[in-house]
Amino acid sequence: MRSTQANSGRLEVENAILSLRPTVRSSLAMTLGGMADAFLYAYLPLNATTLELNAFSVGAILSINKFVRVLSNRWVNALAAVTGLKHIVSMAICLAALTSMSYAFEMPLWFWLLVRVVWGISYSMFRFASVQYVQVAPHKGEALGIATSIKELGPVLTYWFGPIVLTTWGASPVFLTSAVATLMGMALLHNLPNPKAKVVLKEVVRFQKPNWLDAWVFISSFLIDGFVVVTVSILLRSHANFWSEHVLMNTAIFISMRRVFQIILAPLTGSAIRRYGHRLVFALSSVLICVALGFMAGGIIVEALVIVFAAAAVNNVCMPLFALQRSSTRENYNAFAKLSTAKDIGAAVGALIGLPLVGVVEPRWIFSVLCVGSIYTLYRVLRR
């Protein structure tokens, strides 16, 4: 009897591990593909003059890929229905490698924008596939936590070692190395299953009215994935003078901090979700984001950045579960597409107007408005 129970337990563990393999592989491919994009957020704002780009041009370059995802999020699902998830990942790898290589060369503004459009499409493919592969795991919260953690490894390594390579050899080696690393992701596709997502074409193109959860995702993404990412060097230089000697290095450290928190906290968040439920974990992390915004409004920047990045790492794991735990596959994807679109629009708008906005408005007023708006939006979400 004991032997049978032991064998049953071992078999359950082995099946759980096997069910995670597609999630792990697709997430590893995404982490390799995102390295060059991650470093661009630290590199471009501080080298805009050298590259003959103004603040608005930098904002457009860093945001246009997110605007593209607003359209591509839904159409990637239609493409996956024809080609399957495995081929979606392979296409994403090729496009990501192409964009990473392009960053190594001097480009006019229009070509920068074109390359970033291509990266936006690639990112939509990576994200869609990684979330869909989570569906085969027995515990979606834990699988999502593991996937989120893995996806941040490549960008974090780029943040840490990119400035060192940049100082020693220049930017081109950083981006060319990223392109080669991205192509290595093709090896991860061996024996990867190729399920085809179900899609109803009418629902892919149909506009869906946003709700308060979508509004929360928009505000938090505007702040964390858009505004703060492109202005963190300015915020640190203005509010913490001791960072000013090595601005690029410290900017990279702070931007990478949010990804480090994702790596560390995402798996722990998955376990907490399994125990307490995603709504409670979401509520607690969202309250912390509001608290951090209050600190930023009061001029407490460094401490607030640590809090908001940690809270956002937890929040990001919870979000897809509002969609994935719907009663049908069709509802799952429709909800996920709405959340993804809200996230991408928020990040895109934040990245586009972040630098010009801090040039005309005191950051504390911006954070005050965001704080009030986020508190009210969270109140409406939790009332549901």
XYZ file of C-alpha atoms in Angstrom:
384
model
C 0.000 0.000 0.000
C 2.766 2.396 0.981
C 4.700 1.455 -2.148
C 1.670 2.224 -4.298
C 1.214 5.617 -2.611
C 4.908 6.412 -3.024
C 4.823 5.501 -6.706
C 1.657 7.556 -7.150
C 3.279 10.569 -5.465
C 6.433 10.240 -7.541
C 4.387 9.952 -10.713
C 2.439 13.075 -9.783
C 5.664 15.035 -9.250
C 7.106 13.801 -12.558
C 3.925 14.773 -14.407
C 3.986 18.216 -12.795
C 7.600 18.723 -13.903
C 6.809 17.548 -17.438
C 3.835 19.917 -17.613
C 6.143 22.829 -16.793
C 8.663 22.105 -19.567
C 6.811 24.004 -22.331
C 6.357 26.981 -19.991
C 10.041 26.973 -19.029
C 11.293 26.663 -22.623
C 9.050 29.357 -24.068
C 9.939 31.664 -21.163
C 13.677 31.064 -21.692
C 13.286 31.968 -25.370
C 11.540 35.180 -24.329
C 14.219 36.115 -21.801
C 16.920 35.788 -24.479
C 14.871 37.818 -26.936
C 14.254 40.664 -24.472
C 17.841 41.441 -23.475
C 18.540 44.134 -26.077
C 15.198 45.844 -25.500
C 15.863 45.982 -21.759
C 19.211 47.734 -22.127
C 17.757 50.226 -24.603
C 15.746 51.848 -21.786
C 18.927 52.689 -19.880
C 20.993 53.493 -22.988
C 18.787 55.757 -25.105
C 17.700 58.471 -22.619
C 21.312 59.128 -21.579
C 22.776 58.991 -25.105
C 20.061 60.837 -27.005
C 22.303 63.805 -27.865
C 25.072 61.578 -29.220
C 22.528 59.731 -31.353
C 21.043 63.070 -32.506
C 17.672 62.331 -30.946
C 15.513 64.735 -28.913
C 13.420 63.820 -25.865
C 10.244 63.285 -27.890
C 12.079 61.058 -30.392
C 13.438 58.887 -27.570
C 9.954 58.620 -26.097
C 8.542 57.626 -29.491
C 11.220 54.976 -30.007
C 10.692 53.468 -26.561
C 6.906 53.528 -26.788
C 5.955 52.662 -30.363
C 6.542 48.949 -29.789
C 3.896 49.073 -27.061
C 1.393 50.875 -29.287
C 1.947 48.177 -31.909
C 1.109 45.496 -29.342
C -2.314 47.071 -28.870
C -3.114 45.812 -32.381
C -0.941 42.706 -32.513
C -2.123 41.179 -29.198
C -5.360 39.951 -30.741
C -4.038 39.054 -34.182
C -1.265 36.850 -32.790
C -3.995 34.583 -31.464
C -5.448 34.259 -34.963
C -1.999 33.430 -36.333
C -1.456 30.814 -33.615
C -4.676 29.102 -34.666
C -3.090 28.476 -38.070
C 0.572 27.845 -37.215
C 0.546 26.627 -33.584
C 2.392 27.968 -30.532
C 5.777 26.438 -31.384
C 5.930 28.298 -34.692
C 4.814 31.501 -32.971
C 7.869 31.233 -30.703
C 10.223 30.524 -33.624
C 8.944 33.585 -35.519
C 9.335 35.695 -32.387
C 12.960 34.559 -31.994
C 13.836 35.509 -35.582
C 12.231 38.950 -35.312
C 13.843 39.628 -31.916
C 17.315 38.696 -33.202
C 16.843 41.023 -36.179
C 15.895 43.961 -33.982
C 18.734 43.321 -31.496
C 21.266 43.342 -34.332
C 19.814 46.566 -35.745
C 20.407 48.455 -32.483
C 24.157 48.009 -32.975
C 24.218 50.353 -35.992
C 23.508 54.034 -36.574
C 19.968 54.552 -37.815
C 17.751 57.477 -38.814
C 14.654 58.050 -36.694
C 12.271 56.398 -39.167
C 14.338 53.201 -39.122
C 14.475 53.215 -35.328
C 10.673 53.351 -35.331
C 10.387 50.556 -37.910
C 12.701 48.282 -35.919
C 10.752 48.934 -32.729
C 7.503 48.058 -34.517
C 9.040 44.697 -35.401
C 10.077 44.171 -31.776
C 6.534 44.980 -30.625
C 5.154 42.194 -32.823
C 7.848 39.824 -31.571
C 7.014 40.600 -27.948
C 3.307 39.933 -28.536
C 4.224 36.514 -29.914
C 6.522 35.676 -26.994
C 3.996 36.763 -24.385
C 1.049 35.013 -25.985
C 2.914 31.706 -26.292
C 4.304 31.789 -22.745
C 0.853 32.403 -21.240
C -0.833 29.757 -23.412
C 1.763 27.153 -22.396
C 0.888 27.889 -18.746
C -2.535 26.371 -19.454
C -1.108 22.822 -19.472
C 0.263 23.163 -15.921
C -1.861 21.773 -13.043
C -1.354 24.876 -10.871
C -1.518 27.969 -13.075
C -0.457 30.426 -10.353
C 2.799 28.593 -9.647
C 3.486 28.024 -13.345
C 2.897 31.706 -14.047
C 5.252 32.655 -11.217
C 8.009 30.428 -12.609
C 7.449 31.725 -16.152
C 7.543 35.357 -14.999
C 10.765 34.759 -13.084
C 12.507 33.099 -16.027
C 11.458 35.794 -18.504
C 13.322 38.435 -16.489
C 16.718 36.663 -16.293
C 18.100 37.860 -19.649
C 17.131 41.522 -19.243
C 18.595 41.591 -15.729
C 21.943 40.220 -16.947
C 21.922 42.855 -19.679
C 21.296 45.621 -17.139
C 24.145 44.420 -14.932
C 26.803 43.750 -17.541
C 25.648 46.075 -20.330
C 27.054 49.295 -18.794
C 30.402 47.579 -18.191
C 30.616 46.400 -21.800
C 29.380 49.784 -23.007
C 32.089 51.607 -21.088
C 34.808 49.219 -22.269
C 33.905 48.414 -25.881
C 30.874 50.526 -26.801
C 27.187 49.788 -27.393
C 27.516 47.637 -30.518
C 28.973 44.554 -28.725
C 26.073 44.638 -26.245
C 23.434 44.511 -28.951
C 25.277 42.078 -31.243
C 25.826 39.671 -28.354
C 22.137 39.937 -27.530
C 21.257 39.033 -31.133
C 23.441 35.914 -31.026
C 22.007 34.889 -27.640
C 18.484 35.323 -29.000
C 19.156 32.988 -31.935
C 20.438 30.378 -29.490
C 16.843 30.172 -28.278
C 16.034 28.084 -31.365
C 17.573 25.100 -29.560
C 14.771 25.348 -26.989
C 12.162 24.522 -29.624
C 13.288 20.895 -29.954
C 10.379 18.585 -28.994
C 8.303 21.585 -27.895
C 4.583 20.790 -28.330
C 2.721 22.776 -30.961
C -0.872 23.215 -29.765
C -3.117 25.466 -31.842
C -5.104 28.048 -29.937
C -8.839 28.236 -30.545
C -10.013 31.526 -32.000
C -13.247 33.123 -33.123
C -12.253 35.686 -35.732
C -15.206 37.979 -35.001
C -14.087 38.302 -31.394
C -10.491 38.982 -32.400
C -11.453 42.199 -34.197
C -14.384 43.245 -31.986
C -13.829 46.132 -29.568
C -14.537 45.251 -25.953
C -15.496 47.836 -23.374
C -12.800 48.234 -20.662
C -13.674 47.729 -16.996
C -12.125 49.011 -13.758
C -9.548 46.211 -13.674
C -8.398 47.283 -17.134
C -8.171 50.863 -15.816
C -6.004 49.694 -12.894
C -3.693 47.840 -15.284
C -3.443 50.974 -17.437
C -2.481 53.230 -14.503
C 0.028 50.819 -12.959
C 1.601 50.117 -16.350
C 1.753 53.835 -17.185
C 3.669 54.382 -13.957
C 5.957 51.345 -13.745
C 6.497 50.131 -17.311
C 6.381 53.549 -18.954
C 6.902 56.746 -16.982
C 9.339 55.512 -14.325
C 11.419 53.396 -16.721
C 12.206 56.318 -19.072
C 12.633 58.949 -16.340
C 14.379 56.992 -13.571
C 17.786 58.496 -14.459
C 16.333 62.011 -14.153
C 14.519 61.186 -10.909
C 17.675 59.763 -9.346
C 19.826 62.664 -10.517
C 17.328 65.210 -9.167
C 16.552 63.636 -5.805
C 19.702 61.715 -4.892
C 22.875 63.624 -5.764
C 25.206 60.791 -4.795
C 23.945 58.818 -7.820
C 25.056 61.446 -10.306
C 28.685 60.300 -10.754
C 27.715 57.055 -12.490
C 24.239 57.797 -13.786
C 24.128 55.089 -16.474
C 25.294 52.338 -14.127
C 22.885 53.326 -11.357
C 20.006 53.814 -13.766
C 20.586 50.297 -15.073
C 20.710 48.980 -11.498
C 17.411 50.590 -10.567
C 15.611 49.572 -13.749
C 16.926 46.035 -13.323
C 15.713 46.050 -9.719
C 12.112 45.599 -10.830
C 13.165 42.598 -12.900
C 15.236 41.169 -10.030
C 12.145 41.409 -7.852
C 10.223 39.556 -10.567
C 12.816 36.763 -10.537
C 12.776 36.444 -6.746
C 9.163 37.233 -5.897
C 7.265 35.705 -8.828
C 7.706 32.047 -7.730
C 6.897 33.020 -4.133
C 3.825 34.866 -5.385
C 2.703 31.737 -7.224
C 2.875 29.754 -3.989
C 1.004 32.489 -2.095
C -1.705 32.536 -4.757
C -2.161 28.775 -4.462
C -2.629 29.169 -0.708
C -4.565 32.440 -0.362
C -6.049 33.078 -3.804
C -5.044 35.612 -6.427
C -7.572 38.291 -5.381
C -6.119 38.728 -1.874
C -2.515 38.748 -3.124
C -3.512 41.232 -5.827
C -5.230 43.518 -3.307
C -2.248 43.648 -0.925
C 0.299 44.336 -3.671
C -1.949 47.007 -5.204
C -2.245 48.830 -1.878
C 1.566 48.898 -1.680
C 1.722 50.499 -5.138
C -0.618 53.246 -3.899
C 1.563 53.745 -0.809
C 4.681 54.035 -2.982
C 2.972 56.667 -5.133
C 2.252 58.653 -1.976
C 5.945 58.503 -1.059
C 6.935 59.670 -4.550
C 4.517 62.595 -4.283
C 6.311 63.528 -1.063
C 9.729 63.439 -2.732
C 10.843 60.098 -1.233
C 12.049 58.640 -4.519
C 14.630 55.914 -3.838
C 12.629 54.114 -1.131
C 9.417 54.438 -3.164
C 11.056 52.886 -6.221
C 12.032 49.833 -4.180
C 8.471 49.451 -2.846
C 6.738 49.989 -6.183
C 9.012 47.565 -8.061
C 8.501 44.857 -5.423
C 4.730 45.348 -5.353
C 4.528 45.400 -9.152
C 6.387 42.085 -9.345
C 3.631 40.488 -7.274
C 0.869 42.342 -9.133
C 2.121 41.155 -12.523
C 1.772 37.491 -11.564
C -1.806 38.008 -10.365
C -3.084 39.835 -13.442
C -3.247 37.015 -16.029
C -5.073 34.816 -13.526
C -8.118 37.090 -13.702
C -8.325 35.936 -17.324
C -7.002 32.367 -17.136
C -9.505 31.330 -14.471
C -12.557 32.213 -16.571
C -15.024 29.423 -17.317
C -14.236 28.995 -21.016
C -11.230 29.262 -23.325
C -12.952 31.975 -25.345
C -13.584 34.105 -22.247
C -10.023 33.455 -21.052
C -8.490 34.904 -24.169
C -10.895 37.820 -24.499
C -10.138 38.877 -20.915
C -6.395 38.331 -21.369
C -6.383 40.356 -24.594
C -8.122 43.250 -22.816
C -5.655 43.197 -19.922
C -2.682 42.972 -22.287
C -4.005 45.864 -24.352
C -4.555 48.031 -21.259
C -1.042 47.213 -20.063
C 0.529 48.020 -23.417
C -1.367 51.297 -23.862
C -0.391 52.424 -20.355
C 3.271 51.545 -20.864
C 3.302 53.138 -24.311
C 1.750 56.415 -23.177
C 4.044 56.560 -20.128
C 7.157 55.988 -22.227
C 6.028 58.445 -24.912
C 5.232 61.421 -22.682
C 7.470 60.650 -19.682
C 10.535 62.678 -20.658
C 8.650 65.678 -22.132
C 6.265 65.685 -19.140
C 8.966 65.937 -16.454
C 10.402 68.841 -18.440
C 7.274 70.953 -17.842
C 5.638 69.508 -14.705
C 7.156 68.801 -11.285
C 7.314 65.000 -10.780
C 5.643 65.305 -7.358
C 2.480 66.688 -8.997
C 2.477 63.867 -11.527
C 2.794 61.293 -8.747
C 0.072 63.039 -6.717
C -2.421 62.742 -9.582
C -1.439 59.110 -10.173
C -1.810 58.358 -6.449
C -5.345 59.751 -6.257
C -6.349 58.038 -9.499
C -4.908 54.676 -8.474
C -6.594 54.713 -5.041
C -10.022 55.396 -6.567
C -9.543 52.812 -9.333
C -8.393 50.140 -6.874
C -11.431 50.877 -4.688
C -13.717 50.256 -7.671
C -11.884 47.034 -8.597
C -12.114 45.580 -5.094
C -15.834 46.416 -4.855
C -16.593 43.962 -7.668
